[in-house]
Amino acid sequence: MSVVISVRIPKKLKEEMDKLDVVWSEEIRKFLEMRVNELKKKKKLEEVKRILQGLPESPKSVATTLVREDRDSR
């Protein structure tokens, strides 16, 4: 199922669009899908950042210790 949305644009812009050989409905549909995906990713990233800020900070030497243990295990 699909729905119709309408957008008001300047007359000059519409005239310029008419001069081009473009299927505008498809272009706009693709753009909207891309933009929705970008905004969903941004929202998820902000959620992850919020969760990470709530976690306690690990001691600075932990990363060094883990890297050394990994190297020694080979």
PDB file of N, CA, C and O in Angstrom:
ATOM      1  N   MET A   1       0.844  -1.181   0.000  1.00  0.00           N
ATOM      2  CA  MET A   1       0.000   0.000   0.000  1.00  0.00           C
ATOM      3  C   MET A   1       0.888   1.243   0.000  1.00  0.00           C
ATOM      4  O   MET A   1       1.935   1.274   0.613  1.00  0.00           O
ATOM      5  N   SER A   2       0.478   2.233  -0.679  1.00  0.00           N
ATOM      6  CA  SER A   2       1.244   3.472  -0.715  1.00  0.00           C
ATOM      7  C   SER A   2       0.327   4.647  -0.423  1.00  0.00           C
ATOM      8  O   SER A   2      -0.892   4.537  -0.495  1.00  0.00           O
ATOM      9  N   VAL A   3       0.947   5.748  -0.087  1.00  0.00           N
ATOM     10  CA  VAL A   3       0.212   6.981   0.198  1.00  0.00           C
ATOM     11  C   VAL A   3       0.787   8.095  -0.657  1.00  0.00           C
ATOM     12  O   VAL A   3       1.887   7.980  -1.181  1.00  0.00           O
ATOM     13  N   VAL A   4       0.055   9.148  -0.766  1.00  0.00           N
ATOM     14  CA  VAL A   4       0.483  10.294  -1.551  1.00  0.00           C
ATOM     15  C   VAL A   4       0.827  11.432  -0.604  1.00  0.00           C
ATOM     16  O   VAL A   4       0.092  11.713   0.338  1.00  0.00           O
ATOM     17  N   ILE A   5       1.977  12.067  -0.855  1.00  0.00           N
ATOM     18  CA  ILE A   5       2.312  13.288  -0.138  1.00  0.00           C
ATOM     19  C   ILE A   5       2.493  14.378  -1.187  1.00  0.00           C
ATOM     20  O   ILE A   5       2.801  14.094  -2.340  1.00  0.00           O
ATOM     21  N   SER A   6       2.292  15.581  -0.789  1.00  0.00           N
ATOM     22  CA  SER A   6       2.482  16.681  -1.738  1.00  0.00           C
ATOM     23  C   SER A   6       3.445  17.699  -1.134  1.00  0.00           C
ATOM     24  O   SER A   6       3.523  17.854   0.085  1.00  0.00           O
ATOM     25  N   VAL A   7       4.141  18.363  -2.023  1.00  0.00           N
ATOM     26  CA  VAL A   7       5.127  19.351  -1.603  1.00  0.00           C
ATOM     27  C   VAL A   7       4.960  20.582  -2.475  1.00  0.00           C
ATOM     28  O   VAL A   7       4.870  20.474  -3.699  1.00  0.00           O
ATOM     29  N   ARG A   8       4.919  21.711  -1.853  1.00  0.00           N
ATOM     30  CA  ARG A   8       4.812  22.959  -2.601  1.00  0.00           C
ATOM     31  C   ARG A   8       6.218  23.457  -2.920  1.00  0.00           C
ATOM     32  O   ARG A   8       7.069  23.543  -2.037  1.00  0.00           O
ATOM     33  N   ILE A   9       6.455  23.742  -4.202  1.00  0.00           N
ATOM     34  CA  ILE A   9       7.761  24.233  -4.638  1.00  0.00           C
ATOM     35  C   ILE A   9       7.554  25.507  -5.456  1.00  0.00           C
ATOM     36  O   ILE A   9       6.466  25.735  -5.995  1.00  0.00           O
ATOM     37  N   PRO A  10       8.584  26.302  -5.579  1.00  0.00           N
ATOM     38  CA  PRO A  10       8.465  27.514  -6.395  1.00  0.00           C
ATOM     39  C   PRO A  10       8.196  27.166  -7.871  1.00  0.00           C
ATOM     40  O   PRO A  10       8.681  26.153  -8.388  1.00  0.00           O
ATOM     41  N   LYS A  11       7.427  28.013  -8.503  1.00  0.00           N
ATOM     42  CA  LYS A  11       7.066  27.800  -9.903  1.00  0.00           C
ATOM     43  C   LYS A  11       8.312  27.705 -10.778  1.00  0.00           C
ATOM     44  O   LYS A  11       8.383  26.861 -11.681  1.00  0.00           O
ATOM     45  N   LYS A  12       9.281  28.533 -10.527  1.00  0.00           N
ATOM     46  CA  LYS A  12      10.520  28.537 -11.309  1.00  0.00           C
ATOM     47  C   LYS A  12      11.223  27.180 -11.234  1.00  0.00           C
ATOM     48  O   LYS A  12      11.718  26.671 -12.232  1.00  0.00           O
ATOM     49  N   LEU A  13      11.243  26.613 -10.059  1.00  0.00           N
ATOM     50  CA  LEU A  13      11.860  25.303  -9.882  1.00  0.00           C
ATOM     51  C   LEU A  13      11.111  24.238 -10.687  1.00  0.00           C
ATOM     52  O   LEU A  13      11.729  23.410 -11.355  1.00  0.00           O
ATOM     53  N   LYS A  14       9.810  24.275 -10.650  1.00  0.00           N
ATOM     54  CA  LYS A  14       9.001  23.318 -11.418  1.00  0.00           C
ATOM     55  C   LYS A  14       9.273  23.458 -12.908  1.00  0.00           C
ATOM     56  O   LYS A  14       9.383  22.455 -13.635  1.00  0.00           O
ATOM     57  N   GLU A  15       9.406  24.661 -13.378  1.00  0.00           N
ATOM     58  CA  GLU A  15       9.706  24.881 -14.790  1.00  0.00           C
ATOM     59  C   GLU A  15      11.062  24.275 -15.160  1.00  0.00           C
ATOM     60  O   GLU A  15      11.204  23.653 -16.211  1.00  0.00           O
ATOM     61  N   GLU A  16      12.036  24.447 -14.282  1.00  0.00           N
ATOM     62  CA  GLU A  16      13.356  23.869 -14.524  1.00  0.00           C
ATOM     63  C   GLU A  16      13.300  22.343 -14.494  1.00  0.00           C
ATOM     64  O   GLU A  16      13.959  21.663 -15.294  1.00  0.00           O
ATOM     65  N   MET A  17      12.531  21.800 -13.593  1.00  0.00           N
ATOM     66  CA  MET A  17      12.373  20.347 -13.508  1.00  0.00           C
ATOM     67  C   MET A  17      11.750  19.789 -14.784  1.00  0.00           C
ATOM     68  O   MET A  17      12.166  18.720 -15.269  1.00  0.00           O
ATOM     69  N   ASP A  18      10.780  20.500 -15.324  1.00  0.00           N
ATOM     70  CA  ASP A  18      10.094  20.046 -16.536  1.00  0.00           C
ATOM     71  C   ASP A  18      11.024  19.992 -17.741  1.00  0.00           C
ATOM     72  O   ASP A  18      10.812  19.213 -18.669  1.00  0.00           O
ATOM     73  N   LYS A  19      12.067  20.782 -17.731  1.00  0.00           N
ATOM     74  CA  LYS A  19      13.012  20.804 -18.844  1.00  0.00           C
ATOM     75  C   LYS A  19      13.938  19.585 -18.851  1.00  0.00           C
ATOM     76  O   LYS A  19      14.578  19.299 -19.854  1.00  0.00           O
ATOM     77  N   LEU A  20      13.987  18.894 -17.739  1.00  0.00           N
ATOM     78  CA  LEU A  20      14.891  17.756 -17.603  1.00  0.00           C
ATOM     79  C   LEU A  20      14.151  16.441 -17.820  1.00  0.00           C
ATOM     80  O   LEU A  20      12.973  16.315 -17.507  1.00  0.00           O
ATOM     81  N   ASP A  21      14.875  15.467 -18.348  1.00  0.00           N
ATOM     82  CA  ASP A  21      14.291  14.152 -18.598  1.00  0.00           C
ATOM     83  C   ASP A  21      14.527  13.263 -17.373  1.00  0.00           C
ATOM     84  O   ASP A  21      15.420  12.412 -17.370  1.00  0.00           O
ATOM     85  N   VAL A  22      13.732  13.519 -16.334  1.00  0.00           N
ATOM     86  CA  VAL A  22      13.889  12.812 -15.059  1.00  0.00           C
ATOM     87  C   VAL A  22      12.518  12.369 -14.574  1.00  0.00           C
ATOM     88  O   VAL A  22      11.537  13.112 -14.683  1.00  0.00           O
ATOM     89  N   VAL A  23      12.460  11.164 -14.035  1.00  0.00           N
ATOM     90  CA  VAL A  23      11.227  10.693 -13.391  1.00  0.00           C
ATOM     91  C   VAL A  23      11.314  11.157 -11.938  1.00  0.00           C
ATOM     92  O   VAL A  23      11.916  10.501 -11.091  1.00  0.00           O
ATOM     93  N   TRP A  24      10.722  12.301 -11.666  1.00  0.00           N
ATOM     94  CA  TRP A  24      10.900  12.952 -10.370  1.00  0.00           C
ATOM     95  C   TRP A  24      10.315  12.156  -9.227  1.00  0.00           C
ATOM     96  O   TRP A  24      10.875  12.146  -8.125  1.00  0.00           O
ATOM     97  N   SER A  25       9.226  11.467  -9.464  1.00  0.00           N
ATOM     98  CA  SER A  25       8.638  10.683  -8.377  1.00  0.00           C
ATOM     99  C   SER A  25       9.628   9.619  -7.890  1.00  0.00           C
ATOM    100  O   SER A  25       9.782   9.397  -6.686  1.00  0.00           O
ATOM    101  N   GLU A  26      10.320   8.976  -8.833  1.00  0.00           N
ATOM    102  CA  GLU A  26      11.303   7.959  -8.464  1.00  0.00           C
ATOM    103  C   GLU A  26      12.511   8.592  -7.767  1.00  0.00           C
ATOM    104  O   GLU A  26      13.018   8.062  -6.774  1.00  0.00           O
ATOM    105  N   GLU A  27      12.967   9.723  -8.269  1.00  0.00           N
ATOM    106  CA  GLU A  27      14.093  10.421  -7.640  1.00  0.00           C
ATOM    107  C   GLU A  27      13.766  10.817  -6.203  1.00  0.00           C
ATOM    108  O   GLU A  27      14.568  10.637  -5.291  1.00  0.00           O
ATOM    109  N   ILE A  28      12.590  11.348  -6.016  1.00  0.00           N
ATOM    110  CA  ILE A  28      12.173  11.796  -4.685  1.00  0.00           C
ATOM    111  C   ILE A  28      11.991  10.608  -3.760  1.00  0.00           C
ATOM    112  O   ILE A  28      12.409  10.633  -2.594  1.00  0.00           O
ATOM    113  N   ARG A  29      11.423   9.526  -4.267  1.00  0.00           N
ATOM    114  CA  ARG A  29      11.237   8.313  -3.474  1.00  0.00           C
ATOM    115  C   ARG A  29      12.596   7.775  -3.010  1.00  0.00           C
ATOM    116  O   ARG A  29      12.776   7.446  -1.833  1.00  0.00           O
ATOM    117  N   LYS A  30      13.565   7.697  -3.912  1.00  0.00           N
ATOM    118  CA  LYS A  30      14.907   7.226  -3.554  1.00  0.00           C
ATOM    119  C   LYS A  30      15.546   8.129  -2.509  1.00  0.00           C
ATOM    120  O   LYS A  30      16.166   7.655  -1.547  1.00  0.00           O
ATOM    121  N   PHE A  31      15.398   9.441  -2.715  1.00  0.00           N
ATOM    122  CA  PHE A  31      15.977  10.380  -1.754  1.00  0.00           C
ATOM    123  C   PHE A  31      15.351  10.204  -0.371  1.00  0.00           C
ATOM    124  O   PHE A  31      16.058  10.178   0.641  1.00  0.00           O
ATOM    125  N   LEU A  32      14.037  10.071  -0.321  1.00  0.00           N
ATOM    126  CA  LEU A  32      13.369   9.921   0.969  1.00  0.00           C
ATOM    127  C   LEU A  32      13.792   8.638   1.667  1.00  0.00           C
ATOM    128  O   LEU A  32      14.015   8.631   2.887  1.00  0.00           O
ATOM    129  N   GLU A  33      13.923   7.552   0.923  1.00  0.00           N
ATOM    130  CA  GLU A  33      14.376   6.292   1.522  1.00  0.00           C
ATOM    131  C   GLU A  33      15.788   6.448   2.086  1.00  0.00           C
ATOM    132  O   GLU A  33      16.073   6.003   3.200  1.00  0.00           O
ATOM    133  N   MET A  34      16.664   7.085   1.308  1.00  0.00           N
ATOM    134  CA  MET A  34      18.036   7.297   1.752  1.00  0.00           C
ATOM    135  C   MET A  34      18.069   8.175   3.009  1.00  0.00           C
ATOM    136  O   MET A  34      18.769   7.869   3.977  1.00  0.00           O
ATOM    137  N   ARG A  35      17.297   9.226   3.005  1.00  0.00           N
ATOM    138  CA  ARG A  35      17.289  10.154   4.140  1.00  0.00           C
ATOM    139  C   ARG A  35      16.738   9.490   5.397  1.00  0.00           C
ATOM    140  O   ARG A  35      17.274   9.679   6.498  1.00  0.00           O
ATOM    141  N   VAL A  36      15.685   8.692   5.240  1.00  0.00           N
ATOM    142  CA  VAL A  36      15.120   7.969   6.385  1.00  0.00           C
ATOM    143  C   VAL A  36      16.173   7.026   6.961  1.00  0.00           C
ATOM    144  O   VAL A  36      16.348   6.950   8.184  1.00  0.00           O
ATOM    145  N   ASN A  37      16.890   6.312   6.102  1.00  0.00           N
ATOM    146  CA  ASN A  37      17.939   5.408   6.579  1.00  0.00           C
ATOM    147  C   ASN A  37      19.033   6.164   7.309  1.00  0.00           C
ATOM    148  O   ASN A  37      19.525   5.705   8.348  1.00  0.00           O
ATOM    149  N   GLU A  38      19.445   7.311   6.781  1.00  0.00           N
ATOM    150  CA  GLU A  38      20.465   8.123   7.450  1.00  0.00           C
ATOM    151  C   GLU A  38      20.003   8.555   8.839  1.00  0.00           C
ATOM    152  O   GLU A  38      20.763   8.490   9.806  1.00  0.00           O
ATOM    153  N   LEU A  39      18.767   9.013   8.927  1.00  0.00           N
ATOM    154  CA  LEU A  39      18.248   9.487  10.213  1.00  0.00           C
ATOM    155  C   LEU A  39      18.094   8.340  11.207  1.00  0.00           C
ATOM    156  O   LEU A  39      18.336   8.523  12.412  1.00  0.00           O
ATOM    157  N   LYS A  40      17.720   7.156  10.731  1.00  0.00           N
ATOM    158  CA  LYS A  40      17.622   5.994  11.613  1.00  0.00           C
ATOM    159  C   LYS A  40      18.997   5.621  12.151  1.00  0.00           C
ATOM    160  O   LYS A  40      19.145   5.320  13.342  1.00  0.00           O
ATOM    161  N   LYS A  41      20.018   5.661  11.287  1.00  0.00           N
ATOM    162  CA  LYS A  41      21.378   5.361  11.727  1.00  0.00           C
ATOM    163  C   LYS A  41      21.852   6.384  12.750  1.00  0.00           C
ATOM    164  O   LYS A  41      22.479   6.032  13.758  1.00  0.00           O
ATOM    165  N   LYS A  42      21.555   7.647  12.498  1.00  0.00           N
ATOM    166  CA  LYS A  42      21.956   8.712  13.417  1.00  0.00           C
ATOM    167  C   LYS A  42      21.299   8.508  14.783  1.00  0.00           C
ATOM    168  O   LYS A  42      21.947   8.658  15.824  1.00  0.00           O
ATOM    169  N   LYS A  43      20.039   8.150  14.767  1.00  0.00           N
ATOM    170  CA  LYS A  43      19.307   7.925  16.019  1.00  0.00           C
ATOM    171  C   LYS A  43      19.913   6.753  16.787  1.00  0.00           C
ATOM    172  O   LYS A  43      20.096   6.825  17.999  1.00  0.00           O
ATOM    173  N   LYS A  44      20.253   5.674  16.084  1.00  0.00           N
ATOM    174  CA  LYS A  44      20.866   4.513  16.730  1.00  0.00           C
ATOM    175  C   LYS A  44      22.226   4.876  17.315  1.00  0.00           C
ATOM    176  O   LYS A  44      22.570   4.455  18.413  1.00  0.00           O
ATOM    177  N   LEU A  45      23.019   5.641  16.561  1.00  0.00           N
ATOM    178  CA  LEU A  45      24.331   6.054  17.033  1.00  0.00           C
ATOM    179  C   LEU A  45      24.220   6.899  18.297  1.00  0.00           C
ATOM    180  O   LEU A  45      24.983   6.711  19.252  1.00  0.00           O
ATOM    181  N   GLU A  46      23.258   7.792  18.329  1.00  0.00           N
ATOM    182  CA  GLU A  46      23.047   8.613  19.524  1.00  0.00           C
ATOM    183  C   GLU A  46      22.641   7.734  20.709  1.00  0.00           C
ATOM    184  O   GLU A  46      23.068   7.970  21.842  1.00  0.00           O
ATOM    185  N   GLU A  47      21.852   6.696  20.444  1.00  0.00           N
ATOM    186  CA  GLU A  47      21.439   5.782  21.503  1.00  0.00           C
ATOM    187  C   GLU A  47      22.653   5.015  22.041  1.00  0.00           C
ATOM    188  O   GLU A  47      22.811   4.859  23.254  1.00  0.00           O
ATOM    189  N   VAL A  48      23.515   4.549  21.156  1.00  0.00           N
ATOM    190  CA  VAL A  48      24.728   3.835  21.577  1.00  0.00           C
ATOM    191  C   VAL A  48      25.625   4.767  22.396  1.00  0.00           C
ATOM    192  O   VAL A  48      26.155   4.363  23.440  1.00  0.00           O
ATOM    193  N   LYS A  49      25.794   6.004  21.931  1.00  0.00           N
ATOM    194  CA  LYS A  49      26.620   6.969  22.673  1.00  0.00           C
ATOM    195  C   LYS A  49      26.057   7.196  24.074  1.00  0.00           C
ATOM    196  O   LYS A  49      26.808   7.274  25.051  1.00  0.00           O
ATOM    197  N   ARG A  50      24.730   7.299  24.162  1.00  0.00           N
ATOM    198  CA  ARG A  50      24.091   7.509  25.466  1.00  0.00           C
ATOM    199  C   ARG A  50      24.354   6.323  26.387  1.00  0.00           C
ATOM    200  O   ARG A  50      24.689   6.489  27.566  1.00  0.00           O
ATOM    201  N   ILE A  51      24.256   5.118  25.838  1.00  0.00           N
ATOM    202  CA  ILE A  51      24.503   3.913  26.640  1.00  0.00           C
ATOM    203  C   ILE A  51      25.964   3.871  27.085  1.00  0.00           C
ATOM    204  O   ILE A  51      26.264   3.573  28.246  1.00  0.00           O
ATOM    205  N   LEU A  52      26.879   4.181  26.169  1.00  0.00           N
ATOM    206  CA  LEU A  52      28.302   4.143  26.505  1.00  0.00           C
ATOM    207  C   LEU A  52      28.665   5.163  27.578  1.00  0.00           C
ATOM    208  O   LEU A  52      29.544   4.914  28.415  1.00  0.00           O
ATOM    209  N   GLN A  53      28.008   6.305  27.561  1.00  0.00           N
ATOM    210  CA  GLN A  53      28.290   7.326  28.578  1.00  0.00           C
ATOM    211  C   GLN A  53      27.882   6.851  29.965  1.00  0.00           C
ATOM    212  O   GLN A  53      28.450   7.279  30.965  1.00  0.00           O
ATOM    213  N   GLY A  54      26.915   5.946  30.013  1.00  0.00           N
ATOM    214  CA  GLY A  54      26.451   5.431  31.303  1.00  0.00           C
ATOM    215  C   GLY A  54      27.331   4.334  31.863  1.00  0.00           C
ATOM    216  O   GLY A  54      27.184   3.951  33.019  1.00  0.00           O
ATOM    217  N   LEU A  55      28.251   3.811  31.056  1.00  0.00           N
ATOM    218  CA  LEU A  55      29.128   2.741  31.522  1.00  0.00           C
ATOM    219  C   LEU A  55      30.300   3.323  32.305  1.00  0.00           C
ATOM    220  O   LEU A  55      30.768   4.417  32.009  1.00  0.00           O
ATOM    221  N   PRO A  56      30.786   2.558  33.270  1.00  0.00           N
ATOM    222  CA  PRO A  56      31.947   3.049  34.024  1.00  0.00           C
ATOM    223  C   PRO A  56      33.192   3.029  33.145  1.00  0.00           C
ATOM    224  O   PRO A  56      33.330   2.188  32.250  1.00  0.00           O
ATOM    225  N   GLU A  57      34.099   3.935  33.392  1.00  0.00           N
ATOM    226  CA  GLU A  57      35.337   4.020  32.626  1.00  0.00           C
ATOM    227  C   GLU A  57      36.305   2.955  33.117  1.00  0.00           C
ATOM    228  O   GLU A  57      36.436   2.729  34.319  1.00  0.00           O
ATOM    229  N   SER A  58      36.944   2.266  32.190  1.00  0.00           N
ATOM    230  CA  SER A  58      37.907   1.229  32.577  1.00  0.00           C
ATOM    231  C   SER A  58      39.261   1.875  32.860  1.00  0.00           C
ATOM    232  O   SER A  58      39.584   2.924  32.306  1.00  0.00           O
ATOM    233  N   PRO A  59      40.048   1.227  33.695  1.00  0.00           N
ATOM    234  CA  PRO A  59      41.384   1.760  33.978  1.00  0.00           C
ATOM    235  C   PRO A  59      42.211   1.853  32.699  1.00  0.00           C
ATOM    236  O   PRO A  59      42.066   1.034  31.793  1.00  0.00           O
ATOM    237  N   LYS A  60      43.074   2.824  32.619  1.00  0.00           N
ATOM    238  CA  LYS A  60      43.852   3.070  31.409  1.00  0.00           C
ATOM    239  C   LYS A  60      44.784   1.910  31.067  1.00  0.00           C
ATOM    240  O   LYS A  60      45.110   1.681  29.915  1.00  0.00           O
ATOM    241  N   SER A  61      45.219   1.155  32.043  1.00  0.00           N
ATOM    242  CA  SER A  61      46.172   0.072  31.783  1.00  0.00           C
ATOM    243  C   SER A  61      45.507  -1.190  31.252  1.00  0.00           C
ATOM    244  O   SER A  61      46.196  -2.115  30.824  1.00  0.00           O
ATOM    245  N   VAL A  62      44.183  -1.265  31.241  1.00  0.00           N
ATOM    246  CA  VAL A  62      43.485  -2.468  30.798  1.00  0.00           C
ATOM    247  C   VAL A  62      43.784  -2.783  29.343  1.00  0.00           C
ATOM    248  O   VAL A  62      44.097  -3.926  28.989  1.00  0.00           O
ATOM    249  N   ALA A  63      43.736  -1.806  28.472  1.00  0.00           N
ATOM    250  CA  ALA A  63      43.990  -2.039  27.049  1.00  0.00           C
ATOM    251  C   ALA A  63      45.401  -2.557  26.836  1.00  0.00           C
ATOM    252  O   ALA A  63      45.616  -3.521  26.081  1.00  0.00           O
ATOM    253  N   THR A  64      46.357  -1.963  27.503  1.00  0.00           N
ATOM    254  CA  THR A  64      47.752  -2.389  27.376  1.00  0.00           C
ATOM    255  C   THR A  64      47.909  -3.828  27.841  1.00  0.00           C
ATOM    256  O   THR A  64      48.552  -4.647  27.174  1.00  0.00           O
ATOM    257  N   THR A  65      47.313  -4.145  28.953  1.00  0.00           N
ATOM    258  CA  THR A  65      47.401  -5.496  29.504  1.00  0.00           C
ATOM    259  C   THR A  65      46.778  -6.510  28.554  1.00  0.00           C
ATOM    260  O   THR A  65      47.351  -7.573  28.302  1.00  0.00           O
ATOM    261  N   LEU A  66      45.622  -6.201  28.018  1.00  0.00           N
ATOM    262  CA  LEU A  66      44.952  -7.127  27.105  1.00  0.00           C
ATOM    263  C   LEU A  66      45.740  -7.344  25.823  1.00  0.00           C
ATOM    264  O   LEU A  66      45.840  -8.471  25.323  1.00  0.00           O
ATOM    265  N   VAL A  67      46.332  -6.296  25.290  1.00  0.00           N
ATOM    266  CA  VAL A  67      47.154  -6.425  24.078  1.00  0.00           C
ATOM    267  C   VAL A  67      48.375  -7.299  24.366  1.00  0.00           C
ATOM    268  O   VAL A  67      48.712  -8.196  23.579  1.00  0.00           O
ATOM    269  N   ARG A  68      49.028  -7.076  25.494  1.00  0.00           N
ATOM    270  CA  ARG A  68      50.196  -7.885  25.849  1.00  0.00           C
ATOM    271  C   ARG A  68      49.827  -9.350  26.034  1.00  0.00           C
ATOM    272  O   ARG A  68      50.533 -10.249  25.578  1.00  0.00           O
ATOM    273  N   GLU A  69      48.708  -9.612  26.702  1.00  0.00           N
ATOM    274  CA  GLU A  69      48.259 -10.985  26.898  1.00  0.00           C
ATOM    275  C   GLU A  69      47.976 -11.650  25.549  1.00  0.00           C
ATOM    276  O   GLU A  69      48.323 -12.807  25.348  1.00  0.00           O
ATOM    277  N   ASP A  70      47.391 -10.926  24.647  1.00  0.00           N
ATOM    278  CA  ASP A  70      47.084 -11.472  23.321  1.00  0.00           C
ATOM    279  C   ASP A  70      48.365 -11.787  22.569  1.00  0.00           C
ATOM    280  O   ASP A  70      48.503 -12.845  21.950  1.00  0.00           O
ATOM    281  N   ARG A  71      49.340 -10.907  22.626  1.00  0.00           N
ATOM    282  CA  ARG A  71      50.617 -11.118  21.938  1.00  0.00           C
ATOM    283  C   ARG A  71      51.371 -12.313  22.538  1.00  0.00           C
ATOM    284  O   ARG A  71      51.973 -13.109  21.823  1.00  0.00           O
ATOM    285  N   ASP A  72      51.327 -12.429  23.854  1.00  0.00           N
ATOM    286  CA  ASP A  72      52.051 -13.517  24.536  1.00  0.00           C
ATOM    287  C   ASP A  72      51.401 -14.859  24.281  1.00  0.00           C
ATOM    288  O   ASP A  72      52.070 -15.890  24.389  1.00  0.00           O
ATOM    289  N   SER A  73      50.136 -14.890  23.973  1.00  0.00           N
ATOM    290  CA  SER A  73      49.437 -16.158  23.778  1.00  0.00           C
ATOM    291  C   SER A  73      49.725 -16.782  22.414  1.00  0.00           C
ATOM    292  O   SER A  73      49.356 -17.910  22.162  1.00  0.00           O
ATOM    293  N   ARG A  74      50.411 -16.084  21.550  1.00  0.00           N
ATOM    294  CA  ARG A  74      50.703 -16.604  20.197  1.00  0.00           C
ATOM    295  C   ARG A  74      51.981 -17.361  20.150  1.00  0.00           C
ATOM    296  O   ARG A  74      52.918 -17.334  20.688  1.00  0.00           O
TER     297      ARG A  74
END
